[in-house]
Short mmCIF file of N, CA and C in Angstrom, two decimals:
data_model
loop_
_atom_site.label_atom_id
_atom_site.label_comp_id
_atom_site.label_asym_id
_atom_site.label_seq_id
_atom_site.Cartn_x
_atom_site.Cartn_y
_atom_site.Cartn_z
N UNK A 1207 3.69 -116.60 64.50
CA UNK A 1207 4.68 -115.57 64.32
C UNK A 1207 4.16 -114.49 63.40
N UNK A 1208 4.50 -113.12 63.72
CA UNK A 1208 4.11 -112.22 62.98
C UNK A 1208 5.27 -112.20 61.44
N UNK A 1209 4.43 -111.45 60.68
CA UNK A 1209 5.74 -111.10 59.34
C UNK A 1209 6.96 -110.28 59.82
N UNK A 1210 7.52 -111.33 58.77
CA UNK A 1210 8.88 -111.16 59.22
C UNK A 1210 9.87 -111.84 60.28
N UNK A 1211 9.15 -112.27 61.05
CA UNK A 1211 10.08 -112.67 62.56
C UNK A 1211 10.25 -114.16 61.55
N UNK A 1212 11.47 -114.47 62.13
CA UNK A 1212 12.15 -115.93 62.23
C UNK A 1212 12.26 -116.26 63.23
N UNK A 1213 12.84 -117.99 63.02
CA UNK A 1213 13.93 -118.45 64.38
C UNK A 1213 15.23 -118.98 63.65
N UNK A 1214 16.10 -118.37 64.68
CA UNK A 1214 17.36 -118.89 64.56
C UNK A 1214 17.45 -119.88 65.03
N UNK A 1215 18.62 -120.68 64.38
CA UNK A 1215 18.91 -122.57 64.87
C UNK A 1215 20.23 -122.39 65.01
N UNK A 1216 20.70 -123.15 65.80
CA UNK A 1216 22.15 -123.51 66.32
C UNK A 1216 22.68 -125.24 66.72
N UNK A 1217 23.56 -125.08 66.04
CA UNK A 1217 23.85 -126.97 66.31
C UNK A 1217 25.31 -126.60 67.15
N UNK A 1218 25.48 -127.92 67.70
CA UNK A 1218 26.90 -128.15 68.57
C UNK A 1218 26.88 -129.23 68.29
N UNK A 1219 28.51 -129.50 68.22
CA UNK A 1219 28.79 -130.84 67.96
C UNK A 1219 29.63 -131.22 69.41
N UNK A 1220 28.98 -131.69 70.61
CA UNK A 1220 29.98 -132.25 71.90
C UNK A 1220 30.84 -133.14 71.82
N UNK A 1221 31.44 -133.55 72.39
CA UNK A 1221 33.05 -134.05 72.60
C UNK A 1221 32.21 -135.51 72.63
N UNK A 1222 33.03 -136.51 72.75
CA UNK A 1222 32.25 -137.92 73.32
C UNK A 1222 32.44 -138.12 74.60
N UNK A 1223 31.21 -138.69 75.25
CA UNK A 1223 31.13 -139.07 76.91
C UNK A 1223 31.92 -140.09 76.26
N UNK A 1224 32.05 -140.95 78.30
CA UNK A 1224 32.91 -141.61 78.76
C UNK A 1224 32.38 -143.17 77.93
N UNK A 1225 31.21 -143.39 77.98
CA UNK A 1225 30.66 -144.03 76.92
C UNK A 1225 30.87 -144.67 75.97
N UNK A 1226 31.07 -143.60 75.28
CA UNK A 1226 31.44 -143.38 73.68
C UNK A 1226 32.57 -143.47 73.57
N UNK A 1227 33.55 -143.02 73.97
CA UNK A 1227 35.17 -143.74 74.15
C UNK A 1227 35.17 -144.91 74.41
N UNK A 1228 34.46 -145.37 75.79
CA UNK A 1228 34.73 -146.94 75.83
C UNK A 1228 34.52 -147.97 74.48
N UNK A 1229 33.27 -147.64 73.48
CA UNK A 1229 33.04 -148.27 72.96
C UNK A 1229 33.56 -148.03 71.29
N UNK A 1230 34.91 -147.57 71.78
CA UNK A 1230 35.41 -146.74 70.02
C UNK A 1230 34.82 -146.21 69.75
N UNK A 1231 33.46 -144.78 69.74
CA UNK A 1231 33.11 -144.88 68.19
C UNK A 1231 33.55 -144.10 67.54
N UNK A 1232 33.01 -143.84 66.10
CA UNK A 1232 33.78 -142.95 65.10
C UNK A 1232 33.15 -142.06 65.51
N UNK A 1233 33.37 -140.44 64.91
CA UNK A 1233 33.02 -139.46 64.69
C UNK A 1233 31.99 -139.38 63.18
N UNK A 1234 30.87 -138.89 63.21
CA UNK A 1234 29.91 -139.16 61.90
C UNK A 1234 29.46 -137.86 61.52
N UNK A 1235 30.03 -136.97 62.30
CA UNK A 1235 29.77 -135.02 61.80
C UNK A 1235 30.54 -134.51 61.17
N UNK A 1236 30.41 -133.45 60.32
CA UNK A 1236 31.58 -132.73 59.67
C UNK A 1236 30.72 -131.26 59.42
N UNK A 1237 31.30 -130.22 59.73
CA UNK A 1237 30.70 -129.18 59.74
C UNK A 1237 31.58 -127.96 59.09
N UNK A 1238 30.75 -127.22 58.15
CA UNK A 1238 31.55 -126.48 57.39
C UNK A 1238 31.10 -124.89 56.78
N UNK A 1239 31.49 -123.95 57.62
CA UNK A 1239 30.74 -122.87 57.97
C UNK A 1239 29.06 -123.22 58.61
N UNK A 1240 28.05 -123.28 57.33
CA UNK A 1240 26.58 -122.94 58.51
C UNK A 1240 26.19 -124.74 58.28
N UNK A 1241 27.03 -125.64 57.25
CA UNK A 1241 26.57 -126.76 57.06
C UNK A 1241 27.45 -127.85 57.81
N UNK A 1242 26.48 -128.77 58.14
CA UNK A 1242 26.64 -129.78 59.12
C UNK A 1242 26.01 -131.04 58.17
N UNK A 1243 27.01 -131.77 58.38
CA UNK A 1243 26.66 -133.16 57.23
C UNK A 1243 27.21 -134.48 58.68
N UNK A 1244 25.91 -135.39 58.89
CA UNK A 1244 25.85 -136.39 58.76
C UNK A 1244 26.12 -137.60 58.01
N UNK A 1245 27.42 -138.27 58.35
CA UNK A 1245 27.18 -139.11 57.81
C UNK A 1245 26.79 -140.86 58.21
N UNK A 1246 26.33 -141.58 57.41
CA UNK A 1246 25.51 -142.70 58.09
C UNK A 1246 26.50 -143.94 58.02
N UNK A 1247 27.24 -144.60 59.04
CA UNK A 1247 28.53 -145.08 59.26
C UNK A 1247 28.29 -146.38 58.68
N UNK A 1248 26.31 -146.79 58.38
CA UNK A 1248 26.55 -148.42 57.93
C UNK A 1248 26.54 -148.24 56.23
N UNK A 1249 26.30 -146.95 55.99
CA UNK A 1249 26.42 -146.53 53.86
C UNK A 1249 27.04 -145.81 53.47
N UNK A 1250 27.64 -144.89 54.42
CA UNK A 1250 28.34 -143.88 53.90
C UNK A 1250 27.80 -142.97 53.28
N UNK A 1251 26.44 -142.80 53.19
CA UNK A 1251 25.69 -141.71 52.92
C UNK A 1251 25.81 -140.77 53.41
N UNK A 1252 26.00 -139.54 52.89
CA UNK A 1252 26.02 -138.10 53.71
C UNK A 1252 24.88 -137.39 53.44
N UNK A 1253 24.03 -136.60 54.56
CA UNK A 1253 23.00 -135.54 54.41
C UNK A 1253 23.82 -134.27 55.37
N UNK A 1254 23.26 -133.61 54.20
CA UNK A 1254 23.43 -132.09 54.83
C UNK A 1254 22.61 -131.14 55.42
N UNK A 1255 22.72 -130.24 56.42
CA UNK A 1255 21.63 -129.50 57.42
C UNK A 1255 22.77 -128.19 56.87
N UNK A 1256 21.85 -127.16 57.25
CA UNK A 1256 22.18 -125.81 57.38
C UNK A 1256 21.49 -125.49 58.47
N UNK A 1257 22.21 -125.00 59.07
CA UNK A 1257 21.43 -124.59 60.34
C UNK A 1257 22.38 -122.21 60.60
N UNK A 1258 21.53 -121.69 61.47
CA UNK A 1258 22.30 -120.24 61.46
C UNK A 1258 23.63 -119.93 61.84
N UNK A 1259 23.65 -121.31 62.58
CA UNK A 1259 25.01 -121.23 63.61
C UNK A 1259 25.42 -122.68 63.45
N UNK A 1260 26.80 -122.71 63.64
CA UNK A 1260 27.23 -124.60 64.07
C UNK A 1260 28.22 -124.08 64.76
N UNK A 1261 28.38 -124.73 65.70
CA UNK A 1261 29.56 -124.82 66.81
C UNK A 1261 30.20 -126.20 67.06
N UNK A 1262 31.36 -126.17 66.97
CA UNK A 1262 31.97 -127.39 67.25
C UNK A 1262 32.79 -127.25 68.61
N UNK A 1263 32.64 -128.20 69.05
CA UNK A 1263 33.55 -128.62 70.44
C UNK A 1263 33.61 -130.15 71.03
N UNK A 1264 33.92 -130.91 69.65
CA UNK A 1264 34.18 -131.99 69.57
C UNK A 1264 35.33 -132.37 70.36
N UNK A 1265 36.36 -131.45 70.01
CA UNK A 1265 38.00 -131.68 70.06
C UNK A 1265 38.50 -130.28 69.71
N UNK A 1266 39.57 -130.09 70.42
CA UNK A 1266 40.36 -129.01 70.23
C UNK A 1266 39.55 -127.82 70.77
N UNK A 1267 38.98 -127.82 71.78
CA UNK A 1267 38.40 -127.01 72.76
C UNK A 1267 38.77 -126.76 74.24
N UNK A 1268 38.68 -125.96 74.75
CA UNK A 1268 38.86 -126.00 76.51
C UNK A 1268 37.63 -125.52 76.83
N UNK A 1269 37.55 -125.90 78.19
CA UNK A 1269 36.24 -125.82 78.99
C UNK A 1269 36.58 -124.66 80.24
N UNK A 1270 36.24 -123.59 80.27
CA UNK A 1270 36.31 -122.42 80.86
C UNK A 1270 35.64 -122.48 82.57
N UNK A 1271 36.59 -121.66 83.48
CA UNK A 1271 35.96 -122.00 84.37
C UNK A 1271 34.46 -121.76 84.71
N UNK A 1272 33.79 -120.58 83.94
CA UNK A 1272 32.44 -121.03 84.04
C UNK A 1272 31.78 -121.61 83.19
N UNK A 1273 32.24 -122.84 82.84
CA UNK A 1273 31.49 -123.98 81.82
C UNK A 1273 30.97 -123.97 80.53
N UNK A 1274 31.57 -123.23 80.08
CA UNK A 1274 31.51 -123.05 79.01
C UNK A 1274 32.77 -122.90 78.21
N UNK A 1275 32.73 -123.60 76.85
CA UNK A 1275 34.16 -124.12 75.92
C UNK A 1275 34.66 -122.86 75.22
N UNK A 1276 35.51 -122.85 75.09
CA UNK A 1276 36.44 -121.59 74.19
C UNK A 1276 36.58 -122.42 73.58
N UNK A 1277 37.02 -122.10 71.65
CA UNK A 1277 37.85 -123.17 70.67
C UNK A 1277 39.18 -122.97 71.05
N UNK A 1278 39.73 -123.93 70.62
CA UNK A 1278 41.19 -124.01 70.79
C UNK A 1278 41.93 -123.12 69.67
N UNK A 1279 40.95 -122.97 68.59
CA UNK A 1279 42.05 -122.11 67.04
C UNK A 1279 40.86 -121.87 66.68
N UNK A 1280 41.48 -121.41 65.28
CA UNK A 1280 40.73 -120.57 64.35
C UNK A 1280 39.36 -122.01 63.99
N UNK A 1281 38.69 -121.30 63.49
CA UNK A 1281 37.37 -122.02 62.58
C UNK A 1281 36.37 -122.82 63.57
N UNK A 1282 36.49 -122.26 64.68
CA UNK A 1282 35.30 -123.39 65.69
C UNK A 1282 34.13 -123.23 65.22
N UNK A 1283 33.53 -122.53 64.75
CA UNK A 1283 32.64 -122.44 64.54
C UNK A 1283 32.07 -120.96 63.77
N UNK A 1284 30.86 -121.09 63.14
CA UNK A 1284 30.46 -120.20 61.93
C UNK A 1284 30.72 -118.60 62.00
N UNK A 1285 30.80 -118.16 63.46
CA UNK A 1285 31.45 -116.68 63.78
C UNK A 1285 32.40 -116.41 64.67
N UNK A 1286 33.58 -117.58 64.72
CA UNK A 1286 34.60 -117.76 65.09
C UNK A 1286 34.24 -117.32 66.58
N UNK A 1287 33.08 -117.34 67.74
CA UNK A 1287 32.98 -117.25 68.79
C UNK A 1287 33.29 -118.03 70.12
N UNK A 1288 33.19 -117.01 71.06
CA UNK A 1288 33.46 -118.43 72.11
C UNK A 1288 31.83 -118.57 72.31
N UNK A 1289 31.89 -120.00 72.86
CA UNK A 1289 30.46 -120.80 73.07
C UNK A 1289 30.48 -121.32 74.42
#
């Protein structure tokens, strides 16, 4: 890369497949403006990422007819966009 140029990063947090319902699991993300924290369900340890963007569409999303999610409310994500 020349000076100056970056890369931008973007996280999503998806809904759970059919899967993942069958088998309970919890939810282990929490995202809060550009930070996204993991947490580790057998310690309860949390790590945190910053990433440029986080998008959530865990829950409280719709899926648009061309496939792609709108949030359902305010705060989906770090520039309140649709994704």
């Amino acid at each position: 890369m020349a000076d100056g140029e970056s890369v931008r990063v973007a996280v999503r947090v998806r809904p759970f497949n059919q899967r993942e319902k069958d088998r309970s699991s919890k939810l282990c993300i929490r995202m809060m403006d550009k930070t996204t924290t993991i947490r580790n369900p057998e310690n309860d340890v949390e790590k945190p990422f910053t990433f440029d963007f986080s998008y959530w569409s865990h829950d409280g999303a719709k899926e648009l007819p061309n496939g792609y999610n709108e949030p359902a409310g305010p705060g989906a994500g770090t520039d309140g966009a649709t994704y």
